[in-house]
Steps between C-alpha positions, in 0.01 A plus 500: 500500500646833395531753776585867448584710802577871521676667790653832595194721513440746778467866585739762372510875479468698181834505322610174658584165345388140532609173346243227448589139439315219329579132532353212300493142626349171392523575129530226240633737238868595502461857378253780551469872446374708789274801497420754768160662540333718756146584597362767730140523623257600229757471222574236241801274526797681354793349312840621626753290316615153398837327495583213268611157617873573467489845656656684206184666375260715700200693375353776715174687490568856382373664816751322726812515287791641694352431844455124493758233425426131453776242532544132576753253642523254215228313317354346816606750764302779663373791296528848646315826457706794617290812546658840552370852556169362616189715483174484689329378184725194500299367793351170385514125528792379290485157341734292292383259234661208319486428129633149437749465218441187293666390179453768237396775742841623609407860422181496700478820706134584557382852578141411585390318814292231328802360318669395822474150637558535875466783751614585847262640760668839497677718752378838624709811440391818676670831426420788729623853553 
């Protein structure tokens, strides 16, 4: 059974930084790309970025470029979301999602939530002044 777990959320002041982590266990596939999303009350789930299975390609949503950095420790290691210069509007539940890489789908890097296969429960990030 695939399990996806985020960690590292919490409360931070405006202008501060946080690093979230995401770990996948129980997978039967050897490679996966990982996406990060967030959702705040009353708003739709928002795509932040996605990293490919090897970690050498990252695609970010335009509105977070320059403030967020996604990285990973190898094909099966943790995936990180480094967030800098946080704003009050960054307050949300942050979730990571797994897109399994099977033969012929090495370039799979979804930008929409419904193309992901597994999800974590999310971790709360609260930014206050």
